[in-house]
Coordinates of C-alpha atoms in Angstrom, one line a residue:
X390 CA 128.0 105.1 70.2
X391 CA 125.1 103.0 68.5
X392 CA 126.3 104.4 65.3
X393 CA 130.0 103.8 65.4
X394 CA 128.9 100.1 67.1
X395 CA 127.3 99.8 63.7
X396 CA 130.3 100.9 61.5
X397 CA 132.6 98.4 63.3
X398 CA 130.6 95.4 62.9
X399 CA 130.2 96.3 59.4
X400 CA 134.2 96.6 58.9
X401 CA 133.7 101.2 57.9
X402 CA 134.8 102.4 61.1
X403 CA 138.0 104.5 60.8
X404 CA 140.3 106.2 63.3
X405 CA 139.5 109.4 62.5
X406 CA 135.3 109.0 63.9
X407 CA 137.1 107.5 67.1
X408 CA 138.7 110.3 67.7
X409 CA 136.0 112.7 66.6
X410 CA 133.8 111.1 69.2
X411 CA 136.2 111.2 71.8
X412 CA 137.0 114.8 71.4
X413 CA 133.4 114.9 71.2
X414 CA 133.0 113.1 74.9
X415 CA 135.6 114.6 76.3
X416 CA 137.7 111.4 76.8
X417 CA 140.4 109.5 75.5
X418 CA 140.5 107.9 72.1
X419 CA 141.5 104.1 73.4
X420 CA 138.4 104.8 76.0
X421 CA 136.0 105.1 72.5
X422 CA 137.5 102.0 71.7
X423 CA 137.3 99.8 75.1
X424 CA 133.4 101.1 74.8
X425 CA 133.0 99.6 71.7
X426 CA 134.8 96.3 72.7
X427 CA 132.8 95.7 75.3
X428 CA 129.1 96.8 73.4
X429 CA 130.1 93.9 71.0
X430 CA 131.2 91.2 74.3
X431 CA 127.3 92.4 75.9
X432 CA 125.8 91.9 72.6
X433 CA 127.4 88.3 72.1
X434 CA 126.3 87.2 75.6
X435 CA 122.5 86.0 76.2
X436 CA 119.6 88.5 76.2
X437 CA 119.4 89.9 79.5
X438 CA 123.3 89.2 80.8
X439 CA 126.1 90.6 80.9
X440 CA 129.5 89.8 80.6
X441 CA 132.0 89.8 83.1
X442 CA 134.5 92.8 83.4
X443 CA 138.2 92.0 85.1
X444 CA 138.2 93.1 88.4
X445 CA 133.9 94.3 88.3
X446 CA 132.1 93.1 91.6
X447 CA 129.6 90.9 90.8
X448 CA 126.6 90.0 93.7
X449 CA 127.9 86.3 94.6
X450 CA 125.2 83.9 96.3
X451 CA 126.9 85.2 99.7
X452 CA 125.3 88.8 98.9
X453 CA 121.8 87.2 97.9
X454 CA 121.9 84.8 101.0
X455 CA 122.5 88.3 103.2
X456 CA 119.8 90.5 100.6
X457 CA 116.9 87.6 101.7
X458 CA 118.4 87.9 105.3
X459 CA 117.9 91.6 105.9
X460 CA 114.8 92.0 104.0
X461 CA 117.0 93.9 100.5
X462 CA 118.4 96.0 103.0
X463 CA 121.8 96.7 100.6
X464 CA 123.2 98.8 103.7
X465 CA 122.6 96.2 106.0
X466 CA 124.0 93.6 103.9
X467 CA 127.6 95.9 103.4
X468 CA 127.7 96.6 106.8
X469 CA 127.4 92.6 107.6
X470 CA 130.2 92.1 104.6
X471 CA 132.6 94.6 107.0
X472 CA 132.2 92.8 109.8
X473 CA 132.7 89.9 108.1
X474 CA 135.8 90.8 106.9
X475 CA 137.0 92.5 110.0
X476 CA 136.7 89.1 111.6
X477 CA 138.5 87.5 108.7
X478 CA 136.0 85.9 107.2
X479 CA 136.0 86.5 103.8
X480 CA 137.6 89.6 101.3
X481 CA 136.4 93.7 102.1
X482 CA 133.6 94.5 100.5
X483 CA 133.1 97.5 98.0
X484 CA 132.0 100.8 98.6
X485 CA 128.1 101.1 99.5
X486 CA 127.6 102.9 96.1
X487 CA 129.7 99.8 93.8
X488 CA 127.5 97.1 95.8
X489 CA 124.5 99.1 94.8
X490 CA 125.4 99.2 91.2
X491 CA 126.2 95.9 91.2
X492 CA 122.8 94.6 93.1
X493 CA 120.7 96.8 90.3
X494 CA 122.8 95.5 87.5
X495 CA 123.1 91.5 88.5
X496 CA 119.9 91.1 89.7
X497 CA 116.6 91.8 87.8
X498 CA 113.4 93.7 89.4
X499 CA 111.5 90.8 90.2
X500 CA 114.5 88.8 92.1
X501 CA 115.2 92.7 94.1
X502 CA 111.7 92.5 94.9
X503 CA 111.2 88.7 95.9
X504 CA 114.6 89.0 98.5
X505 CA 112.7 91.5 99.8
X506 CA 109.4 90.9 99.9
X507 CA 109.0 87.1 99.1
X508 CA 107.3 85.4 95.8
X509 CA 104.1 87.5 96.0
X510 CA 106.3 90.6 95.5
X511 CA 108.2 88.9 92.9
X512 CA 105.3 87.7 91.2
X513 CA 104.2 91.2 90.4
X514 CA 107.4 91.6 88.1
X515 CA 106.3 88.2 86.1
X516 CA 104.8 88.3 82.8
X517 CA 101.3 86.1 82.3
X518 CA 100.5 85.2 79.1
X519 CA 96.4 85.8 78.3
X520 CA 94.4 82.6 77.4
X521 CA 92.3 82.3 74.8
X522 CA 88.8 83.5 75.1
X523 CA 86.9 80.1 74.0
X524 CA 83.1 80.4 73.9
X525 CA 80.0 80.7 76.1
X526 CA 79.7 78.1 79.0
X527 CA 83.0 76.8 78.1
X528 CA 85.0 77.6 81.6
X529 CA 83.4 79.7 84.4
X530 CA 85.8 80.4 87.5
X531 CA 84.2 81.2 91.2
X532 CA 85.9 82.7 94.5
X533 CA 84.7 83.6 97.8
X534 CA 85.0 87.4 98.6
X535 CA 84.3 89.4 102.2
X536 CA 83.4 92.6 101.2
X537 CA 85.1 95.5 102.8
X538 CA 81.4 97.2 104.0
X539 CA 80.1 97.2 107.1
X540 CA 76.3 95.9 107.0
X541 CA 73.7 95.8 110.0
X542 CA 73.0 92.3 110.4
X543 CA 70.1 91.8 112.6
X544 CA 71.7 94.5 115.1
X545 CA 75.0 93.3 114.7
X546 CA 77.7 94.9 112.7
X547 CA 79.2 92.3 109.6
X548 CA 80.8 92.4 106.4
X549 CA 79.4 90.1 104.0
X550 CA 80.6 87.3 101.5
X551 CA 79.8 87.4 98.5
X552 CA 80.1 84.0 96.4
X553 CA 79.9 84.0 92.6
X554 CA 80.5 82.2 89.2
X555 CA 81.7 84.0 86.4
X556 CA 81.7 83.2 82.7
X557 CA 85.6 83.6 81.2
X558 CA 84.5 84.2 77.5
X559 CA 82.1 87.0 78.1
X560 CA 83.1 88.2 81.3
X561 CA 79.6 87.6 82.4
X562 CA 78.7 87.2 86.5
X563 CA 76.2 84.1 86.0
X564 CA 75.5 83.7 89.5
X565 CA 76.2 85.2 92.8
X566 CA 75.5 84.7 96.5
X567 CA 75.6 86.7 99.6
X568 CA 76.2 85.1 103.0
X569 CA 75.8 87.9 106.6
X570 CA 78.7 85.3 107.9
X571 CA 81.1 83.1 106.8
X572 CA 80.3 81.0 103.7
X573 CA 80.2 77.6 103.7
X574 CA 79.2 74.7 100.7
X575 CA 76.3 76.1 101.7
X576 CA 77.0 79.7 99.7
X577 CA 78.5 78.0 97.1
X578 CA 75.5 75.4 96.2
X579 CA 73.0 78.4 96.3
X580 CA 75.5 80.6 93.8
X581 CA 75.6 77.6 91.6
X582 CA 72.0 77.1 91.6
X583 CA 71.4 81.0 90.4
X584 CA 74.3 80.4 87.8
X585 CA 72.6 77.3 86.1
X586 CA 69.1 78.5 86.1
X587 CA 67.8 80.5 83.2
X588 CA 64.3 81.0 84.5
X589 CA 63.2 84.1 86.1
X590 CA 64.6 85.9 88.1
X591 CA 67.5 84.7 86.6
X592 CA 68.8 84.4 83.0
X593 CA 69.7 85.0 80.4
X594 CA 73.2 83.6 81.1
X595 CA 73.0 80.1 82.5
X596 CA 73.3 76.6 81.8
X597 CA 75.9 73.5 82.3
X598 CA 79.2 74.5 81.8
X599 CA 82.3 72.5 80.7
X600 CA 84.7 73.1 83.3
X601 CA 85.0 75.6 86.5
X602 CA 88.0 76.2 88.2
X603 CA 88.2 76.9 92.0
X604 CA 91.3 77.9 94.4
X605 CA 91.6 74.9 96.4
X606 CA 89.0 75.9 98.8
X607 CA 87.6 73.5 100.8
X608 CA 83.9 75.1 100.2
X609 CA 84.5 74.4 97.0
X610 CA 86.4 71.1 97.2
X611 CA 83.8 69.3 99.8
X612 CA 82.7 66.1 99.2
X613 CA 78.5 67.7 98.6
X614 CA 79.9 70.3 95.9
X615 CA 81.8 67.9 94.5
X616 CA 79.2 65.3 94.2
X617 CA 76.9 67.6 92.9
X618 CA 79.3 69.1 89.9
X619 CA 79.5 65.2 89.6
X620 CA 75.9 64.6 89.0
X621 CA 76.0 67.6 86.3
X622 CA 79.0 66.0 84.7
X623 CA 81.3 69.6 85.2
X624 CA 85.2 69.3 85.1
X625 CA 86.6 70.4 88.7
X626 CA 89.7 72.1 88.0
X627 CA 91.3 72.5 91.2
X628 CA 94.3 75.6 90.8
X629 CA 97.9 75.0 93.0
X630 CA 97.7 77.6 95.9
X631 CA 98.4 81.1 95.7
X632 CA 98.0 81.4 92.2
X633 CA 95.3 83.9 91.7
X634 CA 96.9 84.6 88.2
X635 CA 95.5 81.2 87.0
X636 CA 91.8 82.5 87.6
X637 CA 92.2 86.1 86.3
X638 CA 88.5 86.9 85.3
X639 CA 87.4 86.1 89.1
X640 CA 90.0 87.8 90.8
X641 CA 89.3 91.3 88.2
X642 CA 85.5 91.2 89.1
X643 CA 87.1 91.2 92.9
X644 CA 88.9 94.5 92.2
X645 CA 86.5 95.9 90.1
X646 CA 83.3 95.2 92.3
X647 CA 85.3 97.3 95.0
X648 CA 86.2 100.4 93.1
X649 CA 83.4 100.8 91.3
X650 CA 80.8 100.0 93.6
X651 CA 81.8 98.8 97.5
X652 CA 83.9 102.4 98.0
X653 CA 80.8 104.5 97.5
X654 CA 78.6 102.8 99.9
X655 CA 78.1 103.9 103.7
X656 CA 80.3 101.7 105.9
X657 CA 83.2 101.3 103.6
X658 CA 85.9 99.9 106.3
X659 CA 89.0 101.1 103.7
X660 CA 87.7 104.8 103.9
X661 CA 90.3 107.2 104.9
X662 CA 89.9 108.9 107.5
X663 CA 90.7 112.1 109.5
X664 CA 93.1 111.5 112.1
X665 CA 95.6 109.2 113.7
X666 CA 93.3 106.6 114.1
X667 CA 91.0 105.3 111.3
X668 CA 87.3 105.0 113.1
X669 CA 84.2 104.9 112.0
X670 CA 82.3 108.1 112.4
X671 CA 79.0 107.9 115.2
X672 CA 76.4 109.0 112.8
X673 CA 77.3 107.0 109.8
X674 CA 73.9 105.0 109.2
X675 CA 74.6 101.3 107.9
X676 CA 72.7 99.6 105.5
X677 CA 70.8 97.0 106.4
X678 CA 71.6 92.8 105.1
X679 CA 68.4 93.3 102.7
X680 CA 69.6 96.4 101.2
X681 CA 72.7 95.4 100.4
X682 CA 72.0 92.8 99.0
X683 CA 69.5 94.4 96.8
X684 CA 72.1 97.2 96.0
X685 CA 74.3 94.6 95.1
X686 CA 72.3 92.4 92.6
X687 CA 71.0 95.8 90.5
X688 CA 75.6 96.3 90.3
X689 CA 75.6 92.8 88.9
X690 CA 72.3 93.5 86.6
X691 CA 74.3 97.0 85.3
X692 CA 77.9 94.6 85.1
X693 CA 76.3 92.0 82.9
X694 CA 74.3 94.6 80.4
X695 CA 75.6 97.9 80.6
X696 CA 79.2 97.9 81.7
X697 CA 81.6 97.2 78.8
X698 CA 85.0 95.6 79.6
X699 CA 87.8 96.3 77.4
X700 CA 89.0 92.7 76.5
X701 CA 84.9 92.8 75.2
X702 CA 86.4 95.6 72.7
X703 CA 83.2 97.6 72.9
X704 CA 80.6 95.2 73.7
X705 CA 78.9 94.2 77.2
X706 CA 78.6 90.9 78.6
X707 CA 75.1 90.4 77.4
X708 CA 76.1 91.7 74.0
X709 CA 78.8 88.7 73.9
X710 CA 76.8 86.4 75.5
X711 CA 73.9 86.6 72.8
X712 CA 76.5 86.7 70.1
X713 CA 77.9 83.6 71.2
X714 CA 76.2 80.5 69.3
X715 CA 77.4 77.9 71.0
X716 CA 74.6 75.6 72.4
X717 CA 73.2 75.4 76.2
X718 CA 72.8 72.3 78.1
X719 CA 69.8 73.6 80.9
X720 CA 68.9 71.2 83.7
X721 CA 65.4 71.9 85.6
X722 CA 64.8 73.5 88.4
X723 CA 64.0 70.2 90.2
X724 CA 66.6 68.0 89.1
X725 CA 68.7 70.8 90.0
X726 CA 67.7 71.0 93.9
X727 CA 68.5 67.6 93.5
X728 CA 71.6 67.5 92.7
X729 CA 72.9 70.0 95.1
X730 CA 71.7 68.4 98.3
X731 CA 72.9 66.8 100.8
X732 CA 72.9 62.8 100.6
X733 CA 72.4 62.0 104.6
X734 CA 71.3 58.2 103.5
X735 CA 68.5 56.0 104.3
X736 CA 66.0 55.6 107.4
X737 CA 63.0 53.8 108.5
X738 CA 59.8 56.2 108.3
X739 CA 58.5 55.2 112.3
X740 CA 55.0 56.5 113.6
X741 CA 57.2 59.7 115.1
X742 CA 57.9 60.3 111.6
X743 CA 62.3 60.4 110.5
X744 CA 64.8 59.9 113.2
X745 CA 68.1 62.3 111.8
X746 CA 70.7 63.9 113.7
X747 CA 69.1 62.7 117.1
X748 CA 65.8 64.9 116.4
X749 CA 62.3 64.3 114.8
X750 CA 61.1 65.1 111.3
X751 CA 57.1 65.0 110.7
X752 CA 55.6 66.1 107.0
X753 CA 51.6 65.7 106.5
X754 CA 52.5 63.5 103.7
X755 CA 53.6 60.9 106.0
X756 CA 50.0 59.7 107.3
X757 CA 49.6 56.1 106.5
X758 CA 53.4 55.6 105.2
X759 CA 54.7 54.3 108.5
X760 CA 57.3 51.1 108.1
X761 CA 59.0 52.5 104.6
X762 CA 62.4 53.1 103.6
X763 CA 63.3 56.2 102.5
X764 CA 66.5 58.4 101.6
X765 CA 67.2 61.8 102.9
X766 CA 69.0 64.8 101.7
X767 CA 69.3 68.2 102.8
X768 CA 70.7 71.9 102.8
X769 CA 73.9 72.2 104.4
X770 CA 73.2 74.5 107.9
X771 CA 69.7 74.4 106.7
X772 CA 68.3 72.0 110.3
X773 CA 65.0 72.9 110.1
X774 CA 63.8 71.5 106.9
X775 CA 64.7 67.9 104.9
X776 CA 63.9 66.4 101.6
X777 CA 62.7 63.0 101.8
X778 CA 63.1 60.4 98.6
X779 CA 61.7 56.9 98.2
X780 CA 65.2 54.5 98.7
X781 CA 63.8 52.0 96.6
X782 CA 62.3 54.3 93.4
X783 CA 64.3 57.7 94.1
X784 CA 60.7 59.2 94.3
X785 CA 60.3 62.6 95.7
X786 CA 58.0 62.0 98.5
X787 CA 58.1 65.2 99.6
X788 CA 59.7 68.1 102.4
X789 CA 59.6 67.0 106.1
X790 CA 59.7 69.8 108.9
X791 CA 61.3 69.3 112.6
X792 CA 59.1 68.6 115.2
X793 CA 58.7 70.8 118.2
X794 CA 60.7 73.4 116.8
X795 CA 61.8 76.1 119.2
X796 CA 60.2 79.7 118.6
X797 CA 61.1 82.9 117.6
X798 CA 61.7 83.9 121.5
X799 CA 63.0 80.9 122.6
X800 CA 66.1 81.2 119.7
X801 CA 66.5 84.8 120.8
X802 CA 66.7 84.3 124.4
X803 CA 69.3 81.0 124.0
X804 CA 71.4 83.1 121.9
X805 CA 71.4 86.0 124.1
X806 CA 72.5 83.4 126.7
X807 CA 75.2 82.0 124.8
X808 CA 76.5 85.2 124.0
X809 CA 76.7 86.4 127.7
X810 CA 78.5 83.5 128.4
X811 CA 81.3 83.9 125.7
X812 CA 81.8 87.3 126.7
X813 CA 82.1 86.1 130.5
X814 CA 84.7 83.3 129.2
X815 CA 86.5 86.0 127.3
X816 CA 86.2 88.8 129.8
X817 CA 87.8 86.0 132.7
X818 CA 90.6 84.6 130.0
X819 CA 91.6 88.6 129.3
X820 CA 92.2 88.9 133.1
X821 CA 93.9 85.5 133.7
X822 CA 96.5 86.1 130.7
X823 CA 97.3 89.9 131.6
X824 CA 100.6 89.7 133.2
X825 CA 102.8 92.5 133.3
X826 CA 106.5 92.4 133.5
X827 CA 109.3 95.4 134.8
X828 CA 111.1 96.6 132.1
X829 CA 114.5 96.3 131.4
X830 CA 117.9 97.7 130.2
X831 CA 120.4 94.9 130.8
X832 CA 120.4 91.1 130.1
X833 CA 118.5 89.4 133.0
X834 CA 115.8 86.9 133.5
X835 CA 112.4 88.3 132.8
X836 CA 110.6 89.6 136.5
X837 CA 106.7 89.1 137.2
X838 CA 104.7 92.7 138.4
X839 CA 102.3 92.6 140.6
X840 CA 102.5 91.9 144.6
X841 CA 100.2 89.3 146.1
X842 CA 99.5 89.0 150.0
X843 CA 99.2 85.6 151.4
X844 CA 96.0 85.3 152.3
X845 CA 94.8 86.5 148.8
X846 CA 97.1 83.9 147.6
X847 CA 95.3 81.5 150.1
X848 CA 91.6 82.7 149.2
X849 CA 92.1 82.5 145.8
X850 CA 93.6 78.8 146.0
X851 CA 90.7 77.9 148.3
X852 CA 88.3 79.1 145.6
X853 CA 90.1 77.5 143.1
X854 CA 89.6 73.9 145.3
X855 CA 86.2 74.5 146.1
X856 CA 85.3 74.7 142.2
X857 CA 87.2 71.0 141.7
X858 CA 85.2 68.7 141.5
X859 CA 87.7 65.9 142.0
X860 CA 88.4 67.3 145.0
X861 CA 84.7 67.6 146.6
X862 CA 85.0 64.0 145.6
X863 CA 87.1 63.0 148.6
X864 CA 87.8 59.1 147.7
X865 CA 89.5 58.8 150.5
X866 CA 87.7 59.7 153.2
X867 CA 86.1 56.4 154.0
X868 CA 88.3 53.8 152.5
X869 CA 86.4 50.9 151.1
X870 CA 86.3 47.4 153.0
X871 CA 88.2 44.7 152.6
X872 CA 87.2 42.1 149.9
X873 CA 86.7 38.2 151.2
X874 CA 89.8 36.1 151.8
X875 CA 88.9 34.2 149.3
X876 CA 89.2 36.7 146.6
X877 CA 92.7 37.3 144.9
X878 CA 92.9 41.2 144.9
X879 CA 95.9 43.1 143.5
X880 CA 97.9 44.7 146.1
X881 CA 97.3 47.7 145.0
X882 CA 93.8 47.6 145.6
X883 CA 94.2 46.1 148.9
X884 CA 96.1 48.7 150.1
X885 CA 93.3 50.8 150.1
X886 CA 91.1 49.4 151.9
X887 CA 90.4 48.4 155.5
X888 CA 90.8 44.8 156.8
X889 CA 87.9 43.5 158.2
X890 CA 86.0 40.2 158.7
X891 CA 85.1 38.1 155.8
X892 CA 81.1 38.6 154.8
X893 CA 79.2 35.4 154.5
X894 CA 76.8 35.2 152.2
X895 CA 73.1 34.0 153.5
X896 CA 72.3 32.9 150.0
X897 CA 74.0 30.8 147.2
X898 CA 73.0 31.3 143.7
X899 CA 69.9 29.6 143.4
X900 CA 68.4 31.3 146.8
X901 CA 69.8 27.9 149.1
X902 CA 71.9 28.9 151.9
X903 CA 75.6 29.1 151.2
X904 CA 78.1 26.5 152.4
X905 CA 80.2 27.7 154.8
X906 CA 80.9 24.2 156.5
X907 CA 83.7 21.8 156.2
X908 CA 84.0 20.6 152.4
X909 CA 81.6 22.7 151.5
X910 CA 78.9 21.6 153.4
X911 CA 76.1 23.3 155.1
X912 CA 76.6 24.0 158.8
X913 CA 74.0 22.7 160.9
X914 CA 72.0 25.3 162.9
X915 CA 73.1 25.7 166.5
X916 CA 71.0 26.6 169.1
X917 CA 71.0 29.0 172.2
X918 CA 70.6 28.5 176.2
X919 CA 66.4 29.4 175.6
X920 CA 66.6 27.2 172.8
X921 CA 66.1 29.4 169.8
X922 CA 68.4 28.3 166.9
X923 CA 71.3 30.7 165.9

């Protein structure tokens, strides 16, 4: 067909190869020709469409409404276009097999997919274009991770985060972080720190770079990062959400670090496993926070010098990175845990050394500096420790420690409290919310199980009372007196308490008796039958 296609447009095409190809085909000579007609209509029309047969179904916006509605279920959606038209509604539908044509013809893989799935299932039929690789230092990109391995955390079972910064030219992991728990601006400060440094033990990748983009993240978007990429003068390019295609070399060192390295350790949660259910076997052994960690680092130390990525085209990361000449801007290590504190403001150094956060910081430092002014910053999370400035010079005056710092046992013991309590508070919620209800088979209201006597009705309700405190309060019980006549008292308030005689007061203001007399005047004292004055 592509050949006789060719001969038409080119004016050489005669009857006699029509019908040679039809006798060929098996079909009818005008057939050849209505094939070739409509080749040259589909290669007039834009790339990608097609153009419009008499009487062809097409998939209207009526169809794509329905194909978002049941999930790209195509017989779902024809058997909602029957009832449709049974109800008079709109024109009978075609076969199951024509709409299916149609729906694979009209509509390309990535809108079959999104109607079915949503954008992120579309998005995997999109084309990205590559960007340019630039030069050392010039863009690094960073992302949070929770690593699918189960770690012993100081007897507790956890999966880690891991925090990092990664260089886009060379592919090179500049700095990295591990956190037993959730990570915080906490994670990502201490990640940054290893990813500037070049000193030992880290290096040789490091330094200021030009610009790092970050996922919208509040971590990474909180006001002490961002003061602190500020101080190093770094371009903060925050990406729209959901777009993990805009911060590419980040989100391969997330898939890569798990296939090549996280699937091999013990505790790997996405292990399969024998059975219907998916559990952990009793004698797997985990590793412990230290060793992981440590297991981890020496996989970044074999990513950065021996591993060789293919967009590298035969190098490693340290191969690229050396290669590069474009010039480093270092900061020190000091200036450096500057920068990435904390600013908490200034205070007044007192004789019980810095008031912050309702608790005392003491440093030996301190002795004879009572009465100064001084600025404090600090680790995020980090409670135990401060750093304490000069607020007039910006001095470094040195660390201050808190005072009467709980021990070892003490921590322990309060944790072990606070953790029998939550599973108390859970255990009682669990047994409060589980309600069961009879099952059904027609339309009816839903019916409460469970029978309940009175009097365990009645017990529980008195226990329930007896742990109210507004009700041990009993306001009422002895109804406040009435206030003198001379008072104006709302209604309200009067109705609550008891009339009563008006009380005289013995004294005025200035200790002289009251007047309680005629216009204000004193009273005279009165005296009884013996003579003694009343």
């Amino acid at each position: 067909m592509r050949r006789l296609l060719a001969l038409r447009r080119e004016g050489k095409l005669t009857t006699g190869q029509v019908r040679s190809a039809a006798e060929m085909l098996g079909v009818r000579e005008r057939a050849v020709w209505r094939w070739l007609a409509a080749a040259e209509e589909d290669a007039a029309a834009a790339p990608g469409e097609r153009s419009a047969y008499p009487g062809r179904f097409t998939v209207t916006d009526e169809v794509r409404a329905l194909l978002g509605l049941w999930k790209g279920n195509v017989a779902a959606v024809h058997r909602e276009l029957t009832a449709r038209a049974a109800r008079g509604e709109g024109d009978p539908p075609p076969s199951l097999m024509t709409l299916h044509r149609a729906i694979r013809r009209d509509l390309t893989p990535g809108e079959r997919a999104g109607l079915a799935g949503g954008e992120r299932a579309a998005r995997k039929h999109d084309v990205f274009l590559a960007r340019p690789r630039g030069w050392r230092n010039q863009v690094w990109e960073t992302d949070h991770v929770q690593v699918p391995v189960l770690v012993d955390v100081d007897g507790k079972v956890r999966r880690p985060w891991v925090t990092w910064f990664t260089d886009c030219a060379t592919n090179a992991i500049t700095g990295v972080a591990v956190t037993p728990g959730d990570p915080s601006r906490e994670s990502v400060l201490a990640a940054l720190r290893s990813a500037v440094l070049r000193e030992e033990p880290y290096g040789p990748f490091g330094g200021v770079p030009e610009k790092v983009r970050v996922d919208r993240g509040k971590d990474f978007l909180s006001r002490t990062v961002t003061a602190a990429f500020g101080l190093l003068d770094v371009t903060v390019e925050d990406l729209p959400a959901y777009t993990p295609h805009l911060k590419g070399t980040v989100e391969g060192l997330n898939r890569a670090v798990e296939s090549m390295f996280l699937a091999s350790l013990p505790g790997y949660a996405r292990q399969p496993r024998p059975g219907k259910r998916a559990s952990r076997p009793k004698d797997e052994v985990l590793l412990g926070f230290e060793d992981f960690t440590a297991r981890l680092l020496d996989w970044t130390l074999w990513w950065n010098t021996e591993h060789r990525p293919a967009p590298l085209r035969g190098r490693t990361p340290l191969e690229a990175w050396q290669d590069d000449p474009t010039p480093l801007r270092d900061v020190s290590a000091a200036d450096l845990w500057t920068f990435t504190l904390e600013d908490a403001g200034t205070r007044t150094l007192t004789t019980r050394g810095i008031r912050f956060r309702r608790r005392d910081y003491v440093g030996p430092w301190m002795t004879g500096q009572a009465g100064i002014q001084v600025r404090i910053r600090f680790m995020p999370h980090h409670d135990h420790r401060i750093e304490v400035y000069h607020a007039a010079t910006g001095r470094y005056l040195g660390p201050a420690d808190l005072a009467d710092q709980a021990t070892d046992e003490q921590i322990s013991a309060v944790r072990r409290a606070r953790s029998a309590r939550a599973r108390r508070l859970k255990k009682d919620l669990e047994a409060s919310q589980r309600e069961r209800y009879a099952a059904v088979n027609q339309p009816e209201a839903p019916l409460l199980l469970g029978a309940l006597t009175g009097a365990q009705a009645e017990a529980e309700l008195a226990q329930t009372a007896d742990a109210d405190l507004a009700q041990l309060a009993l306001p009422d019980l002895i109804p406040h007196a009435a206030p003198p006549a001379d008072w104006r008292t709302p209604a309200s308030l009067a109705a609550l308490t008891t009339p009563g005689p008006p009380i005289r007061y013995p004294y005025g203001r200035d200790g002289a008796p009251a007047p309680d007399g005629p216009g204000g005047r004193a009273t005279p004292p009165t005296t009884d039958e013996d003579g003694d004055a009343s």
